[in-house]
Short mmCIF file of C-alpha atoms in Angstrom, two decimals:
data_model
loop_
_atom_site.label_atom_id
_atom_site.label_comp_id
_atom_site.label_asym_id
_atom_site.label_seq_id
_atom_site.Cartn_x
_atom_site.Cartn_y
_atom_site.Cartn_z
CA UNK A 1 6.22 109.77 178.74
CA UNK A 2 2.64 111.01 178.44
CA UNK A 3 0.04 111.07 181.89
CA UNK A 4 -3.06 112.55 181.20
CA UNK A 5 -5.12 113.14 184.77
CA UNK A 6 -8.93 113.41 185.14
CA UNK A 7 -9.10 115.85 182.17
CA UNK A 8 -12.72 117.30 181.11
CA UNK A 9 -13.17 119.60 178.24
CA UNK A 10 -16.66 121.24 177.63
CA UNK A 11 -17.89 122.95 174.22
CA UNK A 12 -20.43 125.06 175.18
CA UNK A 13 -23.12 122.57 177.67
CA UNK A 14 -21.78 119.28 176.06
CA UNK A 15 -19.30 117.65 177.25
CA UNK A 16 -16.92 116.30 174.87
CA UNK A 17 -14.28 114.39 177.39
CA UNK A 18 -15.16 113.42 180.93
CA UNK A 19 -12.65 112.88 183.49
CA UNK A 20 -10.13 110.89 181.27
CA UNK A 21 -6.89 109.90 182.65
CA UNK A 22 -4.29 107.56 180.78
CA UNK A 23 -0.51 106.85 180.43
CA UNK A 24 1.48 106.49 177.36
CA UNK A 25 4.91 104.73 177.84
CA UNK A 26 7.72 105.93 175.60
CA UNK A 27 7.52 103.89 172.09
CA UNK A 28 4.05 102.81 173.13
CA UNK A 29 1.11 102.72 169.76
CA UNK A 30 -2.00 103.41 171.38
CA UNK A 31 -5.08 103.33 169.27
CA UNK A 32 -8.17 105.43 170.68
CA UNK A 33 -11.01 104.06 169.51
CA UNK A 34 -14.83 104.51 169.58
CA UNK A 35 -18.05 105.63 167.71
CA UNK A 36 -18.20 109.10 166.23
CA UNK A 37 -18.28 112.01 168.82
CA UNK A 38 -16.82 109.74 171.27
CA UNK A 39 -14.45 112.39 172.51
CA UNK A 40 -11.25 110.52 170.43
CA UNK A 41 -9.87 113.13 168.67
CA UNK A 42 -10.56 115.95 171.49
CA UNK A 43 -8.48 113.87 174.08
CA UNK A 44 -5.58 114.56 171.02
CA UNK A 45 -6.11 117.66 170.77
CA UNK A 46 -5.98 118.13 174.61
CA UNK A 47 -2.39 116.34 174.54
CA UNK A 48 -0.85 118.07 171.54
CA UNK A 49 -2.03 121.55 173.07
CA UNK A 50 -4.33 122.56 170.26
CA UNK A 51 -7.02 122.49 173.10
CA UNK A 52 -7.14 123.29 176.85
CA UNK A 53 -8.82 121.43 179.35
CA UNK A 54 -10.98 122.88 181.77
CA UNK A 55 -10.17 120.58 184.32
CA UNK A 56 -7.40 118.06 185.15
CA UNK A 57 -3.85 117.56 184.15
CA UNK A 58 -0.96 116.30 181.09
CA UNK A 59 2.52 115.74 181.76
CA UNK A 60 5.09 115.07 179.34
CA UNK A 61 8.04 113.42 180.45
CA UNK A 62 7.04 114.62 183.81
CA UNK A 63 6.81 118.24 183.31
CA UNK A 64 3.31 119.79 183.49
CA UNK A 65 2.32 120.86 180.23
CA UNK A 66 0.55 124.34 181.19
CA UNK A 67 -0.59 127.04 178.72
CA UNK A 68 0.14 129.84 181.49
CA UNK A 69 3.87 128.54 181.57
CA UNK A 70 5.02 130.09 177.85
CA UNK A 71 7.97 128.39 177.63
CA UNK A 72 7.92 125.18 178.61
CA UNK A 73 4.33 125.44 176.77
CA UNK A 74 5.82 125.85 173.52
CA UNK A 75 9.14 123.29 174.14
CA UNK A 76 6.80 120.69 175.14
CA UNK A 77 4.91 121.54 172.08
CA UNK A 78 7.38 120.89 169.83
CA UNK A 79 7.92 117.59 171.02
CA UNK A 80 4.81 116.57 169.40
CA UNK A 81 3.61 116.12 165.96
CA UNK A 82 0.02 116.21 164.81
CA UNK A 83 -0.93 114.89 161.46
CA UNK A 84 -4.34 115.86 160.75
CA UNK A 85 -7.34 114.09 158.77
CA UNK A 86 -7.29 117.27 156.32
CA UNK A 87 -3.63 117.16 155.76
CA UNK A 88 -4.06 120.88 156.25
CA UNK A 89 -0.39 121.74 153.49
CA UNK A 90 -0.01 125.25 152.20
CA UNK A 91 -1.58 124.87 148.84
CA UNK A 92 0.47 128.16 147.82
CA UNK A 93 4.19 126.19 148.74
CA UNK A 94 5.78 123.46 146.85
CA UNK A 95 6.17 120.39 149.02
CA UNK A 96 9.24 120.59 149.78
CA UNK A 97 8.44 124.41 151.46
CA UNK A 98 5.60 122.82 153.01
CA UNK A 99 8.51 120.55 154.68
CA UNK A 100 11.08 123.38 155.42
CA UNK A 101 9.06 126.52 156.95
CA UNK A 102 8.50 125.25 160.41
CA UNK A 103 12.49 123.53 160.75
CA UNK A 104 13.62 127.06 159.40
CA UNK A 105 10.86 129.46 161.52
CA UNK A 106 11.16 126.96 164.76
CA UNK A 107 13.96 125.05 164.73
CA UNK A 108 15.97 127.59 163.16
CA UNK A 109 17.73 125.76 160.95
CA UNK A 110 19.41 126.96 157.87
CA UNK A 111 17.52 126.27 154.93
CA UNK A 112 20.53 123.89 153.25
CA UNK A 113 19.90 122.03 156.39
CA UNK A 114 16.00 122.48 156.09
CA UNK A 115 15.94 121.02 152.77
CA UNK A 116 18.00 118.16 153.61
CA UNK A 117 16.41 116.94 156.35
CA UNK A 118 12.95 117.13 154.21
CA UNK A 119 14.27 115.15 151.49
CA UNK A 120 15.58 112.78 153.58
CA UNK A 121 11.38 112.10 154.85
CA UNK A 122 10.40 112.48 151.34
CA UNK A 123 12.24 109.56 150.43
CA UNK A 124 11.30 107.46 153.57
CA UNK A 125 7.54 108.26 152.54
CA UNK A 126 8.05 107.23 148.69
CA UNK A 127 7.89 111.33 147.64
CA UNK A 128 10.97 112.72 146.74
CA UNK A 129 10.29 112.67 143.38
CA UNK A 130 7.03 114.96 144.06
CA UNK A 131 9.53 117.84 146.24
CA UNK A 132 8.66 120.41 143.45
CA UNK A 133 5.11 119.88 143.19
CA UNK A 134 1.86 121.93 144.66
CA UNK A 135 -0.25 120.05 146.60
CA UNK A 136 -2.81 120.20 144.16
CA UNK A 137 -1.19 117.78 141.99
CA UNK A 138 -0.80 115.43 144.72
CA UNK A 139 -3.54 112.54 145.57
CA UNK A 140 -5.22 112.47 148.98
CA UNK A 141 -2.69 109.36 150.20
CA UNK A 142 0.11 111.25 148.77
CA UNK A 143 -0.77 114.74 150.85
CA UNK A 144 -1.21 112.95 153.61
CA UNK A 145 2.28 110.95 153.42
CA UNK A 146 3.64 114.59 152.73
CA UNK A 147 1.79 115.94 155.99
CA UNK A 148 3.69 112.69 157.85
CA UNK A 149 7.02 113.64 156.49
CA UNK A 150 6.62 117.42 157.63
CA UNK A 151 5.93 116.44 161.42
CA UNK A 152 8.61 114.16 161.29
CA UNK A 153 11.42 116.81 159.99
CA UNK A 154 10.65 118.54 163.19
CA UNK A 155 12.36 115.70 165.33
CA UNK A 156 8.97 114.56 167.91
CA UNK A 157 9.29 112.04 169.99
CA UNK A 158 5.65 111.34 170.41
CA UNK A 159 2.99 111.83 166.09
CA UNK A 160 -0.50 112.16 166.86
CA UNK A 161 -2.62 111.17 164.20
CA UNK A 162 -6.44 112.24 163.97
CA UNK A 163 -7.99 110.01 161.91
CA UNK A 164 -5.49 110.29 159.25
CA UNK A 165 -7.13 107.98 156.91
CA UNK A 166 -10.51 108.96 156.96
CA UNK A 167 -11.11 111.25 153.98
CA UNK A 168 -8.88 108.64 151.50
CA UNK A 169 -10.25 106.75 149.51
CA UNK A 170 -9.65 102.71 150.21
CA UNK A 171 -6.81 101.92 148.11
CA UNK A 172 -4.83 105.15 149.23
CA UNK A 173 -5.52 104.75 152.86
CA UNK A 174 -3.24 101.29 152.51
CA UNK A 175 -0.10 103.10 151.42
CA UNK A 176 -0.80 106.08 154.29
CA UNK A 177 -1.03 102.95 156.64
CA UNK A 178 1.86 101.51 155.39
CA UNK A 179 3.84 104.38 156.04
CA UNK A 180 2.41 104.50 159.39
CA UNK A 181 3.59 101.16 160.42
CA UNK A 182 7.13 101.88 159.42
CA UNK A 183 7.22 105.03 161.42
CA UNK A 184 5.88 102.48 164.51
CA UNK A 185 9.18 99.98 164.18
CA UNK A 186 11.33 102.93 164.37
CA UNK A 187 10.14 102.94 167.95
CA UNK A 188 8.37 106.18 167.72
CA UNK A 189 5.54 106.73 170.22
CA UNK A 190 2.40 107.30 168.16
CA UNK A 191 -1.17 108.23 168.87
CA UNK A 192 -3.65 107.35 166.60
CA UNK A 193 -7.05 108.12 166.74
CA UNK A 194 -8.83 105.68 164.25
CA UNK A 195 -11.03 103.99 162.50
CA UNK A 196 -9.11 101.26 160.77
CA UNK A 197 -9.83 98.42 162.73
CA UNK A 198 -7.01 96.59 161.07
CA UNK A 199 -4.43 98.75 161.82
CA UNK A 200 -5.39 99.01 165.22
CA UNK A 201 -5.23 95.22 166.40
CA UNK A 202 -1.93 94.62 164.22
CA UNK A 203 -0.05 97.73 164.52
CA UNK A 204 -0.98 99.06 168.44
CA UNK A 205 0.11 97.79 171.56
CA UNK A 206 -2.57 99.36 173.68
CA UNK A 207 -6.17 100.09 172.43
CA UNK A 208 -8.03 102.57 174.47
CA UNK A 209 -12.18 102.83 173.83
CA UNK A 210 -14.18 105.94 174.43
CA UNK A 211 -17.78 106.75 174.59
CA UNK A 212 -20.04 110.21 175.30
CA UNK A 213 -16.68 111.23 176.66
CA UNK A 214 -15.23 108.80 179.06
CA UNK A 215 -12.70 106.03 178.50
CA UNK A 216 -15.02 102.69 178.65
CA UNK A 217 -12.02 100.11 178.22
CA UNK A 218 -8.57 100.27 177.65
CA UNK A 219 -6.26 97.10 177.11
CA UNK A 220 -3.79 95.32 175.09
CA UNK A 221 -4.87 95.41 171.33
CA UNK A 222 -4.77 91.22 170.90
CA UNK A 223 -6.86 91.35 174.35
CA UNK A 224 -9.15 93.83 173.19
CA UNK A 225 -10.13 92.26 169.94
CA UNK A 226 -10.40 88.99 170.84
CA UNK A 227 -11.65 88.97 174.50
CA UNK A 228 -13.61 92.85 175.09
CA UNK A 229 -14.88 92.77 178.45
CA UNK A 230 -17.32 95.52 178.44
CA UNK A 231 -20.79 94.79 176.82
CA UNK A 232 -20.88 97.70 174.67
CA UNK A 233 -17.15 97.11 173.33
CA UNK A 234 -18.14 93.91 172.30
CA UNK A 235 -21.38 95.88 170.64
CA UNK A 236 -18.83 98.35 169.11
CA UNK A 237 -16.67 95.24 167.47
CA UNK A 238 -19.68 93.41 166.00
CA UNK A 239 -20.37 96.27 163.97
CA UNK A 240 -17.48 97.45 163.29
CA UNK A 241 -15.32 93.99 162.38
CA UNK A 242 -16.33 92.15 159.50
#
């Protein structure tokens, strides 16, 4: 589904991911884990597109996903949605626009369609009763279920999440989680880059921990919690399990 090969991206002289590689099987949860400005969330933005690697490779479903080749760039692309820490909504549309631009601007639907297949997510996320409202009315945990609901009316078969939970406040990051584990028994391939320990040893399959860059150990979730190998994952988990 997803092969990432000895990729490095570089912001200026640091180097923010160094010579990752990984595979993602289709309807695999991965969790990508690790300390702040451990490269997590620039690996998924390297595999959604929204950054380019300087070095190394990412196929989806085998095809090479290349900038310089337009349009298999963009189809490939599409395949993907990316649900952001900020929720980043159009605070000028009504939810329910929020949900129908990109099916109507991309996916050319018509917008009877559009709004259908939006309410349809709505309800699956516990929102259809906000479809008229701006996002300023909304609560953090409700913009981001919103934000969920838009990537999924555009039919991917692989949602990143970057830290989708980390500007909620605790009781609102449960029903964004929640959400989030329905989504994974639908079978859906899902990246999440997080700090919710909780989510990541019940919900993942596959945890995958990073530091200054580089992947430092990647294994089953249930093996990773309760037998790390590495010295400084078993650091990481004291600190971070209570």
């Amino acid at each position: 589904m997803i092969k990432v090969e000895h990729i490095v991206k570089k912001f200026n002289n640091l180097t923010a991911v160094n010579d990752v590689s990984l595979e993602i099987e289709k309807g695999e949860i991965v969790a990508l884990i690790g300390p702040s400005g451990s490269g997590k969330s620039t690996v998924l933005r390297c595999i959604s597109g929204l950054e380019i690697p300087e070095a190394g490779k990412i196929f989806i479903n085998g095809i090479e996903f290349n900038e310089n080749d337009k349009d298999n760039y963009q189809h490939l692309m599409r395949k993907m949605g990316f649900v952001f820490q900020h929720f980043n909504l159009f605070p000028h549309m009504t939810v329910i626009e929020n949900l129908t631009l990109a099916q109507i601007q991309v996916l050319k639907r018509d917008e009877a369609e559009a709004i259908e297949v939006a309410r349809s997510y709505l309800e699956k996320v516990g929102l259809l009763d906000k479809q008229n409202e701006y996002p300023n009315k909304l609560s953090g945990g409700q913009k981001q279920r919103v934000a969920i609901a838009r990537a999924l009316c555009m039919n991917p078969e692989v949602m990143l999440f970057d830290e989708p939970t980390s500007a909620l406040d605790p009781e609102m990051v449960i029903e964004v989680l929640e959400v989030m584990q329905e989504l994974a028994k639908t079978g859906m391939t899902m990246i999440v880059v997080t700090h919710e320990m909780g989510f990541a040893r019940t919900v993942a399959n596959k945890v995958i921990f990073l530091e200054e860059g580089k992947i430092i150990e990647e294994a089953k979730a249930l093996d990773f919690f309760t037998k790390p190998q590495t010295t400084r994952a078993q650091d990481f988990l004291k600190k971070v399990m209570h």
